[in-house]
Amino acid sequence: MNAERDLAPLAPSVVRALNDKLYEKRKVAALEIEKLVREFVAQNNTSQIKHVILILSQEFALSQHPHSRKGGLIGLAACSIALGKDSGLYLKELIEPVLTCFNDADSRLRYYACEALYNIVKVARGSVLPHFNVLFDGLSKLAADPDPNVKSGSELLDRLLKDIVTESNQFDLVGFIPLLRERIYSNNQYARQFIISWILVLESVPDINLLDYLPEILDGLFQILGDNSKEIRKMCEVALGEFLKEIKKNPSSVKFAEMANILVIHCQAADDLIQLTAMCWMREFIQLAGRVMLPYSSGILTAVLPCLSYDDRKKNIKEVANVCNQSLMKLVIPEDDEMDEAKQSITLSAEPNPEEPITKPEAASSGESLLLFSFLCSSERIQVTLNLDGIVQVLDCHLHDTSIGMMTRIAVLKWLYHLYIKTPRKMFRHTDSLFPILLRTLSDESDEVILKDLEVLAEIASSPAGQTEGYGPSEAAEPRPSQVELHVPIRNSQLRPKGLECSPSTPTMNSYFYKFMINLLRRFSSERKLLETRGAFIIRQLCLLLNAENIFHSMADILLREEDLKFASTMVHTLNTILLTSSELFQLRNQLKDLRTPESRNLFCCLYRSWCHNPVTTVSLCFLTQNYKHAYDLIQKFGDLEVTVDFLTEVDKLVQLIECPIFTSSGPTEGWGGIGGV
């Protein structure tokens, strides 16, 4: 710059001093500028004030010469000091050239820019708030500056700006949020520390409701929580903790639905701290928001279910996940099954109009529903939908995943059982797709998993809702599109087990019961190891969960037409052993011992026809039912049979049974009558 150039009203000596490389000379020039501007202020000469600022900005602060830029910065700071409370009228012109110098390659110049802006902000105080975003933007960059002096200077300016925001009630939060949302994704540690420090400050100001905008920044906060710096992680943990406290105090102002998916994502994080924190938030959301969280159930289950199988190294996460799972399950209510599929959405408002009549279906659930939604603002209308298809898809996916842990499999089966209890009508639309995997789960290595699986299958087989779906056991039907076909053979009417349908002593099973029996026997046939190791266990448990007479009646009827005679013999032997030895079958044994009723005779005839697949079991059935003459005749026929190792083994087992207390008059306390003479 030509020092002799006329830059009036600045004197030539002031111009030369501002361009000098020595700081002291520039400082003297700044004092002269301050004196000059004070005179203009006294004269109310705004045009000259603007002219001086323009010269300092264009000719100095934005000059190509580094010393000129330094002179311009100190000159602008002097102008601000001279203007005092009137500096607010010229802040845009004062601030913009200084912020430009924040990007200067010279670290000393960046430091002088911090110093100049500090003086400008200190004088203007609250008047700088309309320019807060540009100040914040500049400071966020300097927070990561490699030069320690620049960082130190920016920290001083940062503290000053925080003080101003804290003491003011005119902060424009709405205008600031987009910038905060953008900068919160910075990967620089210093920038992250700067962001978190500002969030903590804004949270502490009573007049600033940052909670309203939490959905905008929550994802970024969880990402910062995974920072490598312990200090930053701790700061972020504190910030999230403060937000959660505020949520618990003021649930009415929380936008739960907008944050649900954010939590779902971070509940699956690899970082333990992120996952635990997100899971704790999810727990609170489910408990505070209630059914508002239902539309996000499939995502929540995707995140929560795998955590239930964590070992002790992640015990805390596992415990919180378990609470989330239990709380979410409780949100599913019978009313969810009553809604029409096309109108499954329930729109609720917190303050219903007392003049609007409540229809009967609404009245039935209003007691619980209105309580759950009492915290919603009257201006908000929340659409709550039980996404059953999504939930079932997630549960089905987890059952198919062989890598998941035992506790997760148990939780999945508990969910399916719960859904069949609470929403049976809708769940039966998914039964054909679930049935194959439920049958395969019977081969699970865990007894507890098998027990839960049997509970689900038993509920499917006995639920009244199953009568409205599919086809009956005596009918053939075309499989519906997109459904897994359950193969039910066309049955001859004369072979239909009338006792299964007509016996007054047995409850009516639904159309899935017979399908279940067919597919269970088919599974035993294709997987003989399952029959050997778990067959008796499975059938005994089913006799507890369902009606034992129906189970034996239907299995005997199915086995009557079994083409694999060896399997039929093995299966009959298994059923016979269970019949004779299991405490669960006590009542059925007593029923067979008394053949005076049509029902007991019908059952005996059905069993007898199938028991004929195995000579020894046929004899034992005759002993049980006290048909001794016929048993004697059958034993006489044994001489005509081919004597094999298997046959001799069967005979040996029968002899052992005959010698045990079961077949004596002084039987066990369960009430066995004797069959004297044997």
XYZ file of C-alpha atoms in Angstrom:
678
model
C 0.000 0.000 0.000
C 1.187 3.534 -0.802
C 1.628 5.148 2.623
C 1.280 8.631 1.130
C -2.088 7.864 -0.421
C -4.904 10.123 0.798
C -7.128 8.054 3.085
C -8.881 10.927 4.797
C -10.126 11.345 7.442
C -7.122 9.228 8.528
C -3.975 11.354 8.736
C -0.959 10.262 6.631
C 1.013 9.599 9.826
C -1.719 7.255 11.063
C -1.782 5.462 7.751
C 1.989 4.978 7.830
C 1.872 3.703 11.415
C -0.878 1.214 10.626
C 1.318 -0.272 7.893
C 4.374 -0.513 10.139
C 5.803 -3.903 11.030
C 6.229 -2.869 14.675
C 3.291 -3.551 16.962
C 3.979 -0.464 19.124
C 3.640 1.899 16.173
C 0.395 0.228 15.083
C -0.891 0.592 18.623
C -0.158 4.342 18.609
C -2.083 4.633 15.330
C -4.992 2.740 16.898
C -5.138 5.271 19.752
C -5.320 8.088 17.214
C -8.156 6.303 15.393
C -10.004 5.844 18.685
C -9.681 9.554 19.420
C -10.891 10.451 15.918
C -13.930 8.179 16.071
C -14.895 9.531 19.512
C -15.026 12.988 17.965
C -17.281 11.729 15.172
C -19.539 10.062 17.747
C -19.796 13.328 19.677
C -20.716 15.083 16.414
C -23.141 12.269 15.502
C -21.307 12.056 12.200
C -22.320 8.528 11.155
C -21.149 8.938 7.567
C -17.570 9.626 8.655
C -17.681 6.742 11.123
C -18.755 4.386 8.354
C -16.080 5.800 6.101
C -13.320 5.171 8.656
C -14.524 1.582 9.190
C -14.672 1.026 5.430
C -11.086 2.284 4.981
C -9.801 0.089 7.804
C -11.631 -2.876 6.353
C -10.929 -2.566 2.617
C -7.530 -0.885 2.624
C -6.011 -2.580 5.626
C -7.743 -5.675 7.117
C -8.331 -7.168 3.660
C -5.006 -5.995 2.221
C -2.484 -8.313 0.589
C 0.234 -7.005 2.902
C 0.412 -8.822 6.283
C 1.438 -5.746 8.310
C -1.427 -3.758 6.784
C -3.845 -6.518 7.794
C -2.531 -6.379 11.350
C -2.975 -2.596 11.348
C -6.518 -2.922 10.043
C -7.429 -5.372 12.821
C -6.178 -3.169 15.648
C -7.805 -0.160 13.980
C -11.220 -1.873 13.821
C -10.929 -2.836 17.492
C -10.126 0.834 18.294
C -13.246 1.929 16.392
C -15.393 -0.441 18.436
C -13.955 0.856 21.724
C -14.594 4.432 20.643
C -18.143 3.678 19.576
C -19.035 2.098 22.912
C -22.728 1.242 23.177
C -23.234 2.565 19.628
C -20.991 -0.140 18.187
C -24.064 -2.305 17.697
C -25.026 -0.066 14.758
C -21.836 -0.995 12.889
C -21.238 -4.593 13.970
C -21.638 -6.172 10.547
C -18.976 -3.858 9.078
C -16.691 -4.412 12.087
C -17.015 -8.184 12.367
C -16.868 -9.434 8.773
C -13.285 -8.339 7.914
C -12.035 -9.685 11.256
C -13.654 -13.086 10.647
C -12.044 -13.191 7.210
C -8.651 -12.962 8.926
C -9.496 -16.109 10.932
C -8.586 -18.015 7.756
C -5.212 -16.313 7.306
C -2.197 -18.560 6.802
C -0.156 -16.489 9.303
C -0.807 -17.745 12.849
C 0.189 -14.374 14.341
C -2.411 -12.672 12.200
C -5.072 -15.193 13.292
C -4.161 -14.406 16.879
C -4.523 -10.639 16.283
C -7.896 -11.325 14.679
C -9.010 -13.153 17.878
C -7.780 -10.224 19.942
C -9.603 -7.682 17.762
C -12.861 -9.620 17.796
C -12.615 -10.076 21.556
C -12.492 -6.287 21.988
C -15.376 -5.777 19.559
C -17.582 -8.383 21.300
C -16.628 -7.134 24.777
C -17.863 -3.658 23.935
C -21.006 -4.724 22.049
C -22.097 -7.485 24.499
C -25.698 -8.511 23.745
C -25.729 -6.554 20.493
C -23.565 -9.267 18.890
C -26.260 -11.967 19.278
C -27.843 -11.285 15.838
C -24.400 -12.168 14.437
C -23.951 -15.210 16.695
C -23.921 -17.805 13.899
C -21.000 -16.253 12.023
C -19.106 -15.817 15.301
C -19.783 -19.437 16.276
C -18.753 -20.623 12.829
C -15.455 -18.785 13.058
C -14.747 -19.933 16.607
C -15.513 -23.574 15.774
C -12.714 -23.452 13.202
C -10.236 -21.796 15.569
C -11.014 -24.380 18.249
C -9.076 -26.855 16.137
C -6.259 -24.421 15.273
C -2.805 -26.037 15.463
C -1.202 -22.910 16.995
C -1.508 -22.893 20.832
C -1.572 -19.086 21.011
C -4.454 -18.905 18.551
C -6.289 -21.640 20.467
C -5.754 -19.763 23.698
C -7.059 -16.550 22.176
C -10.120 -18.288 20.734
C -10.879 -19.826 24.132
C -10.932 -16.375 25.731
C -13.319 -15.137 23.052
C -15.392 -18.304 23.433
C -15.812 -17.786 27.191
C -16.834 -14.173 26.636
C -19.451 -15.188 24.072
C -20.818 -17.875 26.415
C -21.198 -15.310 29.185
C -23.140 -13.045 26.841
C -25.466 -15.856 25.726
C -26.037 -16.979 29.316
C -27.047 -13.532 30.562
C -29.246 -12.700 27.558
C -32.848 -13.692 26.810
C -32.652 -12.820 23.126
C -30.667 -15.779 21.816
C -31.998 -17.053 18.456
C -31.994 -20.825 19.041
C -34.077 -21.557 15.930
C -31.530 -19.849 13.711
C -28.617 -21.535 15.461
C -29.795 -25.180 15.308
C -29.005 -25.778 11.574
C -25.405 -24.687 12.162
C -25.129 -26.811 15.303
C -26.570 -29.808 13.460
C -23.939 -29.387 10.741
C -20.931 -28.850 13.011
C -21.800 -31.634 15.447
C -20.601 -34.194 12.894
C -17.037 -32.873 12.952
C -14.407 -35.572 13.515
C -11.844 -33.175 14.997
C -11.473 -33.672 18.743
C -11.096 -29.966 19.542
C -14.102 -29.062 17.416
C -16.116 -31.770 19.176
C -15.044 -30.464 22.563
C -16.075 -26.979 21.478
C -19.502 -28.224 20.310
C -20.203 -30.163 23.522
C -19.156 -27.223 25.683
C -21.697 -25.032 23.894
C -24.451 -27.636 24.236
C -23.786 -27.799 27.976
C -23.992 -24.016 28.212
C -27.233 -23.821 26.228
C -28.721 -26.622 28.358
C -27.989 -24.622 31.502
C -29.813 -21.457 30.363
C -33.405 -21.528 31.699
C -34.794 -19.399 28.853
C -33.337 -21.672 26.152
C -35.312 -24.874 25.507
C -32.795 -27.006 23.666
C -34.897 -30.112 24.358
C -37.285 -29.113 21.557
C -34.444 -29.503 19.071
C -32.853 -32.611 20.551
C -33.899 -34.790 17.545
C -31.692 -32.538 15.380
C -28.516 -33.218 17.361
C -29.044 -36.534 19.160
C -27.388 -38.659 16.475
C -24.334 -36.370 16.450
C -24.095 -36.550 20.246
C -23.993 -40.342 20.175
C -21.271 -40.228 17.546
C -19.203 -37.877 19.702
C -19.751 -40.291 22.612
C -17.528 -42.715 20.710
C -14.578 -40.299 20.559
C -11.142 -41.631 21.485
C -10.624 -38.871 24.051
C -11.807 -39.826 27.544
C -12.387 -36.168 28.350
C -14.675 -35.653 25.355
C -16.551 -38.886 26.054
C -17.102 -37.764 29.632
C -18.335 -34.333 28.532
C -20.719 -35.930 26.055
C -21.921 -38.390 28.688
C -22.713 -35.468 30.996
C -24.574 -33.631 28.220
C -26.660 -36.707 27.382
C -27.326 -37.276 31.071
C -28.641 -33.734 31.442
C -30.919 -34.187 28.461
C -32.282 -37.433 29.904
C -33.000 -35.743 33.247
C -34.898 -33.029 31.397
C -36.840 -35.656 29.433
C -37.941 -37.359 32.653
C -39.036 -34.023 34.121
C -40.888 -32.787 31.038
C -42.079 -35.757 28.934
C -44.867 -33.594 27.507
C -42.365 -31.574 25.480
C -40.351 -34.543 24.183
C -40.541 -35.660 20.555
C -40.106 -39.351 21.313
C -41.154 -40.589 17.885
C -38.579 -38.434 16.087
C -35.740 -39.909 18.136
C -36.812 -43.570 18.255
C -34.942 -44.678 15.127
C -31.819 -42.773 16.201
C -31.752 -44.819 19.395
C -32.394 -48.047 17.479
C -29.274 -47.400 15.393
C -27.033 -46.640 18.368
C -28.413 -49.531 20.435
C -26.583 -51.695 17.889
C -23.278 -49.818 18.142
C -20.021 -51.735 18.523
C -18.850 -49.273 21.182
C -20.021 -50.458 24.627
C -20.546 -46.960 26.048
C -22.634 -45.854 23.075
C -24.689 -49.050 23.164
C -25.296 -48.921 26.923
C -26.228 -45.233 26.847
C -28.576 -45.679 23.887
C -30.168 -48.720 25.551
C -30.752 -46.728 28.758
C -32.408 -44.009 26.694
C -34.529 -46.619 24.948
C -35.653 -48.012 28.282
C -36.771 -44.572 29.435
C -38.467 -43.822 26.114
C -40.530 -47.023 26.223
C -41.555 -46.422 29.818
C -42.333 -42.717 29.356
C -43.827 -42.705 25.865
C -45.683 -46.000 26.049
C -47.524 -46.918 22.868
C -45.966 -44.032 20.963
C -43.015 -46.410 20.562
C -45.083 -49.254 19.072
C -44.547 -48.283 15.413
C -40.808 -48.728 16.015
C -41.131 -52.153 17.672
C -39.474 -54.103 14.857
C -36.402 -51.853 14.950
C -36.276 -51.941 18.740
C -36.440 -55.736 18.758
C -33.709 -55.920 16.118
C -31.475 -53.950 18.473
C -32.564 -55.456 21.790
C -32.930 -59.204 21.155
C -29.231 -60.000 20.411
C -28.219 -58.228 23.638
C -30.191 -60.711 25.736
C -27.540 -63.361 25.052
C -24.560 -61.214 26.095
C -22.188 -62.700 28.640
C -21.062 -61.124 31.920
C -18.626 -58.823 30.136
C -21.646 -56.874 28.901
C -23.899 -57.581 31.854
C -25.106 -53.976 32.175
C -26.221 -53.809 28.542
C -27.940 -57.176 28.855
C -29.908 -56.111 31.946
C -31.116 -52.864 30.389
C -32.003 -54.650 27.148
C -34.076 -57.133 29.120
C -36.067 -54.297 30.723
C -36.611 -52.752 27.275
C -37.848 -56.068 25.941
C -40.255 -56.666 28.825
C -41.592 -53.096 28.745
C -42.162 -53.201 25.000
C -44.001 -56.500 25.251
C -46.429 -55.014 27.774
C -47.461 -52.337 25.275
C -49.180 -54.914 23.038
C -52.793 -55.191 24.182
C -55.847 -57.193 23.016
C -57.316 -54.044 21.466
C -54.577 -54.252 18.833
C -56.262 -57.375 17.495
C -59.662 -55.729 17.216
C -58.644 -52.995 14.808
C -59.490 -53.463 11.168
C -56.333 -54.051 9.120
C -57.108 -51.127 6.854
C -57.760 -48.881 9.822
C -55.110 -50.141 12.144
C -53.905 -46.656 12.964
C -55.226 -45.019 16.077
C -55.039 -41.260 16.167
C -55.088 -39.940 19.688
C -54.878 -36.474 21.146
C -54.083 -35.598 24.717
C -57.136 -33.464 25.324
C -60.179 -34.994 23.649
C -63.115 -32.728 22.982
C -65.687 -33.488 25.701
C -68.455 -32.665 23.249
C -67.390 -35.415 20.843
C -69.081 -38.766 21.589
C -66.845 -41.767 22.200
C -67.774 -44.847 20.195
C -67.972 -48.234 21.882
C -64.600 -49.554 20.657
C -62.935 -46.327 21.765
C -64.637 -46.458 25.123
C -63.399 -49.990 25.677
C -59.753 -48.970 25.464
C -59.965 -45.346 26.507
C -59.088 -46.106 30.116
C -55.610 -47.302 29.234
C -55.037 -45.430 26.008
C -55.854 -41.986 27.349
C -53.572 -42.564 30.319
C -50.757 -43.567 28.006
C -51.201 -40.434 25.925
C -52.059 -37.931 28.640
C -48.678 -36.271 28.300
C -49.110 -35.314 24.654
C -49.584 -31.650 23.817
C -53.073 -30.833 22.630
C -51.654 -29.467 19.414
C -49.953 -32.773 18.583
C -51.702 -35.716 16.986
C -49.797 -38.965 17.189
C -50.510 -41.881 14.886
C -49.857 -45.148 16.683
C -49.661 -48.384 14.726
C -48.729 -51.869 15.841
C -46.541 -52.965 12.953
C -47.228 -56.656 13.463
C -45.846 -57.684 10.065
C -42.525 -56.024 10.870
C -42.359 -57.577 14.336
C -43.064 -61.082 13.028
C -40.467 -60.641 10.302
C -37.817 -59.736 12.880
C -38.774 -62.648 15.146
C -38.772 -65.067 12.224
C -35.362 -63.798 11.106
C -33.892 -64.349 14.572
C -35.283 -67.882 14.758
C -33.644 -68.696 11.432
C -30.292 -67.314 12.602
C -28.399 -70.276 14.034
C -25.724 -68.031 15.554
C -27.977 -66.297 18.079
C -27.739 -67.215 21.747
C -30.157 -69.300 23.781
C -31.646 -66.390 25.742
C -32.417 -64.558 22.495
C -34.187 -67.621 21.088
C -36.220 -67.926 24.275
C -37.136 -64.232 24.111
C -38.246 -64.605 20.477
C -40.499 -67.525 21.383
C -41.920 -65.606 24.350
C -42.755 -62.775 21.970
C -44.516 -65.124 19.566
C -46.500 -66.674 22.405
C -47.422 -63.229 23.712
C -48.577 -62.092 20.269
C -50.689 -65.221 19.800
C -52.323 -64.520 23.165
C -52.883 -60.782 22.644
C -53.476 -60.585 18.882
C -54.435 -64.129 17.779
C -56.583 -63.117 14.799
C -53.786 -61.178 13.147
C -51.075 -63.620 14.171
C -52.801 -66.542 12.470
C -52.214 -64.794 9.160
C -48.519 -65.442 9.756
C -48.842 -68.993 11.073
C -48.201 -70.826 7.816
C -44.894 -68.984 7.357
C -43.853 -69.464 10.990
C -44.857 -73.113 11.295
C -41.806 -74.688 9.561
C -39.242 -72.828 11.662
C -41.188 -73.547 14.851
C -41.057 -77.250 14.001
C -37.312 -77.044 13.269
C -36.766 -75.335 16.603
C -37.862 -78.567 18.291
C -34.376 -79.827 17.404
C -32.760 -77.091 19.493
C -30.072 -78.227 21.922
C -31.697 -76.358 24.818
C -34.609 -77.933 26.724
C -35.786 -74.478 27.752
C -35.989 -73.362 24.128
C -37.950 -76.494 23.224
C -40.376 -75.908 26.098
C -41.096 -72.356 24.919
C -41.390 -73.574 21.349
C -43.940 -76.179 22.409
C -45.931 -73.513 24.219
C -46.168 -71.508 21.008
C -47.104 -74.555 18.942
C -49.681 -75.619 21.533
C -51.249 -72.156 21.497
C -51.424 -72.262 17.696
C -53.043 -75.707 17.834
C -55.643 -74.806 20.461
C -56.484 -71.130 19.890
C -60.100 -70.491 18.813
C -58.742 -67.956 16.309
C -57.236 -70.857 14.373
C -60.695 -72.081 13.411
C -61.179 -69.129 11.083
C -57.983 -69.712 9.156
C -56.988 -72.465 6.740
C -58.990 -75.665 6.396
C -60.129 -78.469 8.626
C -58.324 -81.749 9.131
C -60.689 -83.662 6.909
C -60.472 -81.295 3.980
C -58.011 -80.705 1.198
C -57.262 -77.169 0.137
C -55.114 -75.331 -2.306
C -52.230 -73.506 -0.622
C -52.650 -69.793 -0.585
C -50.120 -67.628 -2.448
C -46.967 -66.699 -0.531
C -47.729 -69.284 2.189
C -45.849 -72.419 3.084
C -48.034 -75.431 2.340
C -48.743 -77.730 5.244
C -49.333 -81.148 3.686
C -52.486 -82.729 5.059
C -53.375 -85.987 3.329
C -56.883 -86.450 1.964
C -58.533 -88.636 4.570
C -61.124 -91.286 3.994
C -64.277 -90.405 5.905
C -64.543 -93.893 7.343
C -61.114 -93.506 8.950
C -61.875 -90.167 10.542
C -61.335 -90.375 14.327
C -64.826 -89.463 15.440
C -63.707 -89.230 19.011
C -61.405 -86.385 18.060
C -64.344 -84.334 16.917
C -67.239 -85.590 18.952
C -66.008 -86.739 22.325
C -67.655 -84.617 25.030
C -64.701 -85.226 27.312
C -62.188 -83.484 25.053
C -62.061 -79.824 24.017
C -62.267 -79.098 20.306
C -58.922 -78.395 18.712
C -58.633 -75.923 15.818
C -57.684 -76.723 12.244
C -53.973 -76.338 13.015
C -53.986 -79.092 15.619
C -54.150 -81.894 13.068
C -51.624 -80.115 10.856
C -49.312 -79.910 13.848
C -49.624 -83.631 14.589
C -48.952 -84.542 10.943
C -45.878 -82.325 10.698
C -44.559 -83.383 14.102
C -44.686 -87.042 13.097
C -43.132 -86.176 9.764
C -40.287 -84.461 11.593
C -39.774 -87.490 13.830
C -39.698 -89.659 10.704
C -37.088 -87.544 8.906
C -35.010 -86.902 12.017
C -34.803 -90.151 13.945
C -32.254 -88.756 16.376
C -34.809 -86.187 17.489
C -37.300 -88.988 18.131
C -34.750 -90.999 20.096
C -33.409 -88.156 22.235
C -36.356 -85.774 22.591
C -39.426 -87.610 21.275
C -40.778 -88.694 24.643
C -39.968 -85.333 26.210
C -41.807 -83.428 23.447
C -44.917 -85.611 23.528
C -45.131 -85.571 27.325
C -44.932 -81.768 27.367
C -47.610 -81.554 24.683
C -49.838 -83.760 26.811
C -49.537 -81.145 29.556
C -50.156 -78.205 27.209
C -52.909 -79.805 25.115
C -55.406 -82.596 25.583
C -53.626 -85.929 25.857
C -56.537 -87.919 24.419
C -56.612 -85.729 21.323
C -52.862 -86.125 20.837
C -52.912 -89.934 21.051
C -56.115 -90.167 19.041
C -54.776 -88.050 16.161
C -51.287 -89.603 16.132
C -52.736 -93.099 16.092
C -55.012 -92.159 13.235
C -52.120 -90.664 11.214
C -49.815 -93.620 11.884
C -52.497 -95.989 10.644
C -51.714 -94.829 7.109
C -47.948 -94.486 7.542
C -46.116 -96.139 4.644
C -42.792 -96.447 6.481
C -43.680 -99.453 8.615
C -40.433 -99.424 10.572
C -40.990 -95.829 11.621
C -44.624 -96.592 12.438
C -43.506 -99.453 14.702
C -40.890 -97.276 16.407
C -43.337 -94.413 16.881
C -46.040 -96.670 18.268
C -43.533 -98.136 20.706
C -42.584 -94.607 21.847
C -46.225 -93.616 22.322
C -46.953 -96.824 24.179
C -44.043 -96.354 26.549
C -45.238 -92.812 27.307
C -48.792 -94.066 27.796
C -47.715 -96.721 30.262
C -45.067 -94.861 32.259
C -45.737 -91.092 32.232
C -47.500 -89.431 35.132
C -48.926 -86.925 32.650
C -51.017 -89.744 31.142
C -52.574 -90.948 34.428
C -56.108 -89.888 33.517
C -55.849 -91.321 30.024
C -54.718 -94.676 31.435
C -57.670 -94.745 33.779
C -59.969 -93.921 30.896
C -58.604 -96.864 28.868
C -58.932 -99.258 31.797
C -62.659 -98.600 31.883
C -64.090 -99.498 28.469
C -67.708 -99.112 29.514
C -68.145 -95.657 27.930
C -68.427 -95.045 24.162
C -65.571 -92.527 24.355
C -63.126 -94.948 25.962
C -64.064 -97.735 23.546
C -63.644 -95.374 20.612
C -60.195 -94.369 21.881
C -59.154 -97.989 22.425
C -60.205 -99.008 18.930
C -58.306 -96.093 17.401
C -55.141 -96.892 19.360
C -55.442 -100.621 18.767
C -55.493 -100.260 14.982
C -52.208 -98.311 15.007
C -50.636 -100.272 17.856
C -50.844 -103.313 15.582
C -47.725 -101.915 13.843
C -45.857 -103.385 16.813
C -46.905 -106.778 18.243
C -45.510 -106.206 21.727
C -47.156 -102.779 22.131
C -50.449 -104.339 21.012
C -50.203 -106.919 23.790
C -49.319 -104.272 26.373
C -52.356 -102.206 25.317
C -54.516 -105.266 25.871
C -52.989 -105.747 29.305
C -53.628 -102.094 30.146
C -57.261 -102.301 29.048
C -57.666 -105.687 30.798
C -58.384 -107.561 27.552
C -56.476 -110.570 28.847
C -58.060 -113.220 26.632
C -57.181 -111.279 23.525
C -53.665 -110.676 24.868
C -53.279 -114.428 25.372
C -54.400 -115.085 21.785
C -51.895 -112.531 20.478
C -49.028 -114.046 22.452
C -49.883 -117.413 20.921
C -49.309 -115.806 17.526
C -45.787 -114.705 18.486
C -44.519 -118.111 17.524
C -45.400 -117.421 13.923
C -43.407 -114.146 13.838
C -39.824 -113.728 12.709
C -37.686 -113.485 15.807
C -35.288 -110.539 15.483
C -33.098 -108.707 17.951
C -35.543 -105.782 17.970
C -38.443 -108.143 18.633
C -36.640 -109.817 21.544
C -35.753 -106.397 22.955
C -39.429 -105.376 22.813
C -40.487 -108.586 24.574
C -37.859 -108.034 27.252
C -39.164 -104.513 27.887
C -42.711 -105.820 28.142
C -41.653 -108.452 30.679
C -39.961 -105.719 32.727
C -43.150 -103.643 32.604
C -45.282 -106.600 33.681
C -42.975 -107.194 36.634
C -43.064 -103.539 37.755
C -45.719 -102.094 40.138
C -47.646 -100.588 37.193
C -49.269 -103.955 36.448
C -49.897 -105.053 40.020
C -52.889 -104.577 42.260
C -50.777 -102.654 44.800
C -49.743 -100.006 42.290
C -48.306 -96.523 42.999
C -50.274 -93.793 44.714
C -51.531 -92.353 41.427
C -54.315 -94.980 41.607
C -53.471 -97.799 39.232
C -55.896 -100.734 39.595
C -54.536 -104.233 39.384
C -54.982 -106.592 36.487
C -54.758 -109.660 38.662
C -53.940 -112.990 37.156
C -51.144 -111.640 34.972
